[in-house]
Amino acid sequence: MAEWRAIVANTPTAVAQRISALVHDLGDELAEAFYAEMLAHPKAKLFLDADIVHQRLHASMRRWLGELFAPHPPEALPAIVAHQRYVGEVHARIQLPMHLVARGARFLKGRLLSRLLRRADNALDADQTEAALRYVNDLFDLALELMAESYVRDTQRVARTEEAFRLHALSQNLQVERERQRFLLAAWGQEVLFALHRGGQPLVLPTLRGSEFGLWFLHKGANLFEGAPEVELVHAGLDHIDGTLLPQLQAGDAQRQPVLITELQTALDNLQYLVQMLFERHIELESGRDALTRLLNRRFLGPILAREVHLAQQRRIPFALLLLDLDHFKLVNDQHGHDAGDAVLQQTALLLLNHVRASDFVFRYGGEEFLIVLVDVTPEQALHHANKLRQRVAEHGYELPGGATLRLTTSIGVAPYQGHPDYQYLIRQADTALYEAKRGGRNRVVLADRASAGEPTIGA
Amino acid sequence: MAEWRAIVANTPTAVAQRISALVHDLGDELAEAFYAEMLAHPKAKLFLDADIVHQRLHASMRRWLGELFAPHPPEALPAIVAHQRYVGEVHARIQLPMHLVARGARFLKGRLLSRLLRRADNALDADQTEAALRYVNDLFDLALELMAESYVRDTQRVARTEEAFRLHALSQNLQVERERQRFLLAAWGQEVLFALHRGGQPLVLPTLRGSEFGLWFLHKGANLFEGAPEVELVHAGLDHIDGTLLPQLQAGDAQRQPVLITELQTALDNLQYLVQMLFERHIELESGRDALTRLLNRRFLGPILAREVHLAQQRRIPFALLLLDLDHFKLVNDQHGHDAGDAVLQQTALLLLNHVRASDFVFRYGGEEFLIVLVDVTPEQALHHANKLRQRVAEHGYELPGGATLRLTTSIGVAPYQGHPDYQYLIRQADTALYEAKRGGRNRVVLADRASAGEPTIGA
């Protein structure tokens, strides 16, 4: 609000009035140009119905422009600011991408600026033209910033609710749902075969996309299992059946029928298999835990580290990353077999869990790598803790499946948070320190050197 | 990419070169001004560490500006475009709000434009100045659009993962966690009392924030129960104990000790109660189901409708909303009691569920209101289906807890999707149609009139 007020205060009244008049005169042309530009963009036009643009959006764009540049009294400002925020909320709800709105605004602004630069038309002197350019630029950009703020906030909220819904749906009784969809798929196949058996001309076969199974898959299943590779394969299978096999079967060539029916059976078997896979794999996909050690896997590393960076920035609570790698682990697998390797990993996980606090986080980071987030620790405390963990591992007698006992050591890289906002930087630092520990002879702890990690680039 | 190329192609080489030189000369000043502006902003400065700004960001901003305005050969463009996207990704990861970046860019752009408008300095004629202004404006804005695109995409991804993590944590064994935290809180109280009992000068009491309970709450509990009102109360309780009670106890005034210890006990009892509440309430908070009818509640209405609008826009699959309200439901409660009312709602829910397909969605929308999303239906089919549902309700003998049977009717508003991207608009339409059905004498279905709902405003 203060910024808006400052922009208005810095602009001579004559200039603001001239622009208001210009926007009034050009309103139709600008709105027309804006929507022409949007409808010409392949992605933006998906959000716009040509009828609705004419009936409503055109006028509402004119109002928006008029309001933005009206020489408003100060008491009108809160409502105008609130309106920009509201526009951002609506765009979040209809999921109209922010960058497409910004793109449209860029064209609008460009048109208006062009007019202002044609000095002969604009009845402004050189100084006034400069003030006018700044004013148009700043108000447009400020309005977009206000939209962006509420847009991003609501978009995050929407994304969280979507994810919660997906997981909610997954937590329902999937066993029952799986059996039901298997049945519905088979029922459709049966219906088609009966129809073929009855024969008759013209032969009308129900599509699989229009069946209960097809509808369920498009409106629920595809969302439920979003991201799984089988989803696209099911879509392809549906298209193949509805688009290729059914039309050929409907053509009614008696000689080709047996071949086509075999093809249909294969296609349906394939779909049954894919659907089965989807239901079975979801547990693996969804779980944030490593199956072997039950530690957290990498999936939730992002939110956890982002949160710790946030706490460090806002409340000055330091934290540190420990990256551990079991020394010569490959030899365990080679000399004692994979069961022994698994036992070592499981015992290491347990040992680490037992020697951190309830507020710390332990991840299986990769093969024999573990990552620990120690919260609320100074670099010295982190180093001390890492050394204790190193010692615990060295003292631990690993019990192998055959009954033998094994000694192992671990190398640890320690990276304390030191002000960099990007947690990837900290991971790189821990990685470099771990590498140093390995190179230095293993069974040791190395504290990351602040200057050691690669240079991150953070522009504007 | 094509847009970038067009902007460059439309700018005379002499102008682009002059700007490149200007940006080179002004680079330090611009980067300085940018970070001064960012560090002066109360929110933006949280993301910036003054040391890191000096050590790294300042130079990286200069590089960014230089790259943006370098007269690059066409083959360099893909890398420059990719770099803007990467910057957006980094900002999403560090959760630096988009609108603050846009704000900083606005100041930068303003400075550069000011310099360009000082014609005496810029060695450009009037036409060239116009081209220069456009060029600077367009490249800045385009770079921000590219950042916005990847920023929003990644921010959504981050939000989804955060929510998944929160729900994942909630799905762990909360019973065990609750008992553990109750114990840890009590253990801290005991530790403080023992320390007081031992006495000694100076008296050093451990803080509650630094205890295992305090750490768990800040780093895990507060996130787990995010949004619950008790979270702030627990924070306040921790602050009260650590900030007020402990310092007074440490002061060691023997006379005041009994009173202070009673206060500490009250404060701890209060915390125990709040923590208990948090664990108990989470199920209610998280569930997307209505407790009485087991239908979906409003929580997931947004993602479901947004998805259907998306399918309608992208695949031309129409859908419709049905808003149902049981007629004279208040009389059921008044004349037969609330148990009867509950039975009626449950039987209605079951009846509706049994008469839609697996791909449709049935919500309890409010008291005696139900909302149904019928997927893949034309307006005529939706109307037909609504009439069938109305008939089913009218024919149903509601069995009341006392053994009596009751007849009821329902009014239904039908709103088919007709191109409007905002699902709130469709809900308003269904609501208006339902109102018409009620006013027309109840036990009837009304199809929403396209022009009937309130005017939504969608600007820019």
mmCIF file of N, CA and C in Angstrom, chain B residues 231-296:
data_model
loop_
_atom_site.group_PDB
_atom_site.id
_atom_site.type_symbol
_atom_site.label_atom_id
_atom_site.label_comp_id
_atom_site.label_asym_id
_atom_site.label_seq_id
_atom_site.Cartn_x
_atom_site.Cartn_y
_atom_site.Cartn_z
ATOM 1 N N VAL B 231 -1.134 -25.147 18.687
ATOM 2 C CA VAL B 231 0.297 -24.997 18.421
ATOM 3 C C VAL B 231 0.809 -23.667 18.968
ATOM 4 N N GLU B 232 0.062 -22.585 18.700
ATOM 5 C CA GLU B 232 0.496 -21.274 19.194
ATOM 6 C C GLU B 232 0.468 -21.230 20.722
ATOM 7 N N LEU B 233 -0.516 -21.916 21.280
ATOM 8 C CA LEU B 233 -0.626 -21.919 22.745
ATOM 9 C C LEU B 233 0.549 -22.660 23.377
ATOM 10 N N VAL B 234 0.983 -23.737 22.752
ATOM 11 C CA VAL B 234 2.151 -24.448 23.280
ATOM 12 C C VAL B 234 3.380 -23.544 23.193
ATOM 13 N N HIS B 235 3.533 -22.856 22.038
ATOM 14 C CA HIS B 235 4.655 -21.913 21.910
ATOM 15 C C HIS B 235 4.622 -20.883 23.034
ATOM 16 N N ALA B 236 3.427 -20.330 23.283
ATOM 17 C CA ALA B 236 3.294 -19.313 24.333
ATOM 18 C C ALA B 236 3.654 -19.902 25.692
ATOM 19 N N GLY B 237 3.217 -21.141 25.938
ATOM 20 C CA GLY B 237 3.519 -21.805 27.209
ATOM 21 C C GLY B 237 5.019 -22.002 27.390
ATOM 22 N N LEU B 238 5.687 -22.407 26.317
ATOM 23 C CA LEU B 238 7.147 -22.590 26.383
ATOM 24 C C LEU B 238 7.838 -21.257 26.695
ATOM 25 N N ASP B 239 7.368 -20.202 26.025
ATOM 26 C CA ASP B 239 7.977 -18.893 26.250
ATOM 27 C C ASP B 239 7.753 -18.423 27.683
ATOM 28 N N HIS B 240 6.562 -18.669 28.185
ATOM 29 C CA HIS B 240 6.242 -18.253 29.543
ATOM 30 C C HIS B 240 7.159 -18.956 30.547
ATOM 31 N N ILE B 241 7.299 -20.257 30.396
ATOM 32 C CA ILE B 241 8.136 -21.018 31.334
ATOM 33 C C ILE B 241 9.596 -20.586 31.236
ATOM 34 N N ASP B 242 10.124 -20.602 29.993
ATOM 35 C CA ASP B 242 11.556 -20.288 29.838
ATOM 36 C C ASP B 242 11.866 -18.815 30.077
ATOM 37 N N GLY B 243 10.915 -17.957 29.690
ATOM 38 C CA GLY B 243 11.210 -16.530 29.721
ATOM 39 C C GLY B 243 10.844 -15.862 31.032
ATOM 40 N N THR B 244 9.862 -16.398 31.737
ATOM 41 C CA THR B 244 9.383 -15.731 32.951
ATOM 42 C C THR B 244 9.623 -16.570 34.207
ATOM 43 N N LEU B 245 9.128 -17.793 34.204
ATOM 44 C CA LEU B 245 9.195 -18.585 35.444
ATOM 45 C C LEU B 245 10.622 -19.007 35.797
ATOM 46 N N LEU B 246 11.352 -19.558 34.814
ATOM 47 C CA LEU B 246 12.709 -20.029 35.126
ATOM 48 C C LEU B 246 13.626 -18.914 35.647
ATOM 49 N N PRO B 247 13.665 -17.737 34.993
ATOM 50 C CA PRO B 247 14.535 -16.671 35.518
ATOM 51 C C PRO B 247 14.170 -16.301 36.956
ATOM 52 N N GLN B 248 12.872 -16.298 37.268
ATOM 53 C CA GLN B 248 12.461 -15.957 38.635
ATOM 54 C C GLN B 248 12.904 -17.035 39.619
ATOM 55 N N LEU B 249 12.749 -18.298 39.193
ATOM 56 C CA LEU B 249 13.185 -19.399 40.071
ATOM 57 C C LEU B 249 14.695 -19.351 40.279
ATOM 58 N N GLN B 250 15.393 -19.010 39.193
ATOM 59 C CA GLN B 250 16.854 -18.952 39.278
ATOM 60 C C GLN B 250 17.346 -17.826 40.170
ATOM 61 N N ALA B 251 16.512 -16.786 40.291
ATOM 62 C CA ALA B 251 16.896 -15.650 41.135
ATOM 63 C C ALA B 251 17.072 -16.115 42.586
ATOM 64 N N GLY B 252 16.360 -17.225 42.939
ATOM 65 C CA GLY B 252 16.637 -17.889 44.212
ATOM 66 C C GLY B 252 16.052 -17.216 45.447
ATOM 67 N N ASP B 253 14.933 -16.504 45.266
ATOM 68 C CA ASP B 253 14.254 -15.901 46.413
ATOM 69 C C ASP B 253 13.457 -17.000 47.136
ATOM 70 N N ALA B 254 13.962 -17.462 48.309
ATOM 71 C CA ALA B 254 13.391 -18.628 49.006
ATOM 72 C C ALA B 254 11.915 -18.423 49.348
ATOM 73 N N GLN B 255 11.560 -17.173 49.658
ATOM 74 C CA GLN B 255 10.184 -16.907 50.077
ATOM 75 C C GLN B 255 9.188 -17.088 48.928
ATOM 76 N N ARG B 256 9.621 -16.654 47.710
ATOM 77 C CA ARG B 256 8.698 -16.741 46.575
ATOM 78 C C ARG B 256 8.661 -18.141 45.973
ATOM 79 N N GLN B 257 9.622 -19.004 46.332
ATOM 80 C CA GLN B 257 9.738 -20.300 45.666
ATOM 81 C C GLN B 257 8.453 -21.130 45.660
ATOM 82 N N PRO B 258 7.770 -21.285 46.775
ATOM 83 C CA PRO B 258 6.560 -22.121 46.755
ATOM 84 C C PRO B 258 5.523 -21.626 45.738
ATOM 85 N N VAL B 259 5.332 -20.313 45.671
ATOM 86 C CA VAL B 259 4.365 -19.762 44.723
ATOM 87 C C VAL B 259 4.805 -20.049 43.283
ATOM 88 N N LEU B 260 6.090 -19.845 43.028
ATOM 89 C CA LEU B 260 6.610 -20.050 41.673
ATOM 90 C C LEU B 260 6.501 -21.517 41.259
ATOM 91 N N ILE B 261 6.754 -22.405 42.216
ATOM 92 C CA ILE B 261 6.666 -23.831 41.884
ATOM 93 C C ILE B 261 5.221 -24.213 41.560
ATOM 94 N N THR B 262 4.278 -23.656 42.284
ATOM 95 C CA THR B 262 2.868 -23.909 41.966
ATOM 96 C C THR B 262 2.551 -23.395 40.563
ATOM 97 N N GLU B 263 3.082 -22.209 40.238
ATOM 98 C CA GLU B 263 2.848 -21.656 38.893
ATOM 99 C C GLU B 263 3.440 -22.552 37.814
ATOM 100 N N LEU B 264 4.636 -23.076 38.102
ATOM 101 C CA LEU B 264 5.287 -23.963 37.136
ATOM 102 C C LEU B 264 4.444 -25.218 36.924
ATOM 103 N N GLN B 265 3.914 -25.738 38.040
ATOM 104 C CA GLN B 265 3.092 -26.950 37.924
ATOM 105 C C GLN B 265 1.863 -26.686 37.053
ATOM 106 N N THR B 266 1.224 -25.548 37.294
ATOM 107 C CA THR B 266 0.045 -25.188 36.497
ATOM 108 C C THR B 266 0.422 -25.089 35.018
ATOM 109 N N ALA B 267 1.548 -24.432 34.767
ATOM 110 C CA ALA B 267 1.977 -24.249 33.381
ATOM 111 C C ALA B 267 2.253 -25.598 32.709
ATOM 112 N N LEU B 268 2.877 -26.506 33.463
ATOM 113 C CA LEU B 268 3.178 -27.821 32.891
ATOM 114 C C LEU B 268 1.905 -28.643 32.679
ATOM 115 N N ASP B 269 0.986 -28.576 33.629
ATOM 116 C CA ASP B 269 -0.298 -29.283 33.461
ATOM 117 C C ASP B 269 -0.997 -28.788 32.207
ATOM 118 N N ASN B 270 -0.945 -27.475 32.029
ATOM 119 C CA ASN B 270 -1.574 -26.869 30.870
ATOM 120 C C ASN B 270 -0.937 -27.375 29.572
ATOM 121 N N LEU B 271 0.389 -27.458 29.562
ATOM 122 C CA LEU B 271 1.081 -27.975 28.374
ATOM 123 C C LEU B 271 0.706 -29.433 28.112
ATOM 124 N N GLN B 272 0.672 -30.224 29.175
ATOM 125 C CA GLN B 272 0.294 -31.636 29.015
ATOM 126 C C GLN B 272 -1.093 -31.727 28.367
ATOM 127 N N TYR B 273 -1.989 -30.884 28.824
ATOM 128 C CA TYR B 273 -3.344 -30.895 28.289
ATOM 129 C C TYR B 273 -3.354 -30.510 26.804
ATOM 130 N N LEU B 274 -2.592 -29.453 26.464
ATOM 131 C CA LEU B 274 -2.548 -28.997 25.068
ATOM 132 C C LEU B 274 -1.967 -30.073 24.145
ATOM 133 N N VAL B 275 -0.924 -30.724 24.603
ATOM 134 C CA VAL B 275 -0.290 -31.754 23.786
ATOM 135 C C VAL B 275 -1.264 -32.916 23.581
ATOM 136 N N GLN B 276 -1.941 -33.290 24.641
ATOM 137 C CA GLN B 276 -2.984 -34.309 24.568
ATOM 138 C C GLN B 276 -4.023 -33.942 23.500
ATOM 139 N N MET B 277 -4.485 -32.695 23.581
ATOM 140 C CA MET B 277 -5.487 -32.200 22.640
ATOM 141 C C MET B 277 -4.984 -32.311 21.204
ATOM 142 N N LEU B 278 -3.746 -31.909 20.993
ATOM 143 C CA LEU B 278 -3.183 -31.933 19.648
ATOM 144 C C LEU B 278 -3.226 -33.340 19.074
ATOM 145 N N PHE B 279 -2.805 -34.304 19.862
ATOM 146 C CA PHE B 279 -2.793 -35.678 19.359
ATOM 147 C C PHE B 279 -4.214 -36.180 19.107
ATOM 148 N N GLU B 280 -5.114 -35.789 19.986
ATOM 149 C CA GLU B 280 -6.476 -36.311 19.823
ATOM 150 C C GLU B 280 -7.206 -35.685 18.651
ATOM 151 N N ARG B 281 -6.992 -34.381 18.479
ATOM 152 C CA ARG B 281 -7.771 -33.683 17.466
ATOM 153 C C ARG B 281 -7.317 -33.966 16.052
ATOM 154 N N HIS B 282 -6.113 -34.495 15.880
ATOM 155 C CA HIS B 282 -5.594 -34.562 14.522
ATOM 156 C C HIS B 282 -6.489 -35.385 13.595
ATOM 157 N N ILE B 283 -7.107 -36.425 14.141
ATOM 158 C CA ILE B 283 -7.910 -37.293 13.277
ATOM 159 C C ILE B 283 -9.064 -36.501 12.678
ATOM 160 N N GLU B 284 -9.699 -35.728 13.548
ATOM 161 C CA GLU B 284 -10.807 -34.901 13.112
ATOM 162 C C GLU B 284 -10.348 -33.879 12.055
ATOM 163 N N LEU B 285 -9.199 -33.249 12.320
ATOM 164 C CA LEU B 285 -8.674 -32.220 11.410
ATOM 165 C C LEU B 285 -8.352 -32.779 10.033
ATOM 166 N N GLU B 286 -7.786 -33.983 10.030
ATOM 167 C CA GLU B 286 -7.222 -34.502 8.802
ATOM 168 C C GLU B 286 -8.237 -35.161 7.891
ATOM 169 N N SER B 287 -9.273 -35.731 8.519
ATOM 170 C CA SER B 287 -10.167 -36.572 7.741
ATOM 171 C C SER B 287 -10.901 -35.771 6.687
ATOM 172 N N GLY B 288 -11.015 -36.308 5.502
ATOM 173 C CA GLY B 288 -11.784 -35.656 4.449
ATOM 174 C C GLY B 288 -13.221 -36.155 4.426
ATOM 175 N N ARG B 289 -13.597 -36.924 5.438
ATOM 176 C CA ARG B 289 -14.936 -37.528 5.450
ATOM 177 C C ARG B 289 -15.822 -36.880 6.493
ATOM 178 N N ASP B 290 -17.091 -36.816 6.200
ATOM 179 C CA ASP B 290 -18.068 -36.380 7.174
ATOM 180 C C ASP B 290 -18.306 -37.530 8.159
ATOM 181 N N ALA B 291 -18.230 -37.213 9.450
ATOM 182 C CA ALA B 291 -18.298 -38.272 10.458
ATOM 183 C C ALA B 291 -19.639 -39.010 10.444
ATOM 184 N N LEU B 292 -20.725 -38.304 10.213
ATOM 185 C CA LEU B 292 -22.050 -38.938 10.285
ATOM 186 C C LEU B 292 -22.343 -39.818 9.071
ATOM 187 N N THR B 293 -22.137 -39.273 7.884
ATOM 188 C CA THR B 293 -22.579 -39.989 6.681
ATOM 189 C C THR B 293 -21.451 -40.751 5.988
ATOM 190 N N ARG B 294 -20.211 -40.501 6.374
ATOM 191 C CA ARG B 294 -19.041 -41.086 5.709
ATOM 192 C C ARG B 294 -18.897 -40.616 4.258
ATOM 193 N N LEU B 295 -19.701 -39.640 3.848
ATOM 194 C CA LEU B 295 -19.475 -39.041 2.520
ATOM 195 C C LEU B 295 -18.251 -38.137 2.605
ATOM 196 N N LEU B 296 -17.745 -37.710 1.449
ATOM 197 C CA LEU B 296 -16.697 -36.690 1.438
ATOM 198 C C LEU B 296 -17.245 -35.417 2.069
#
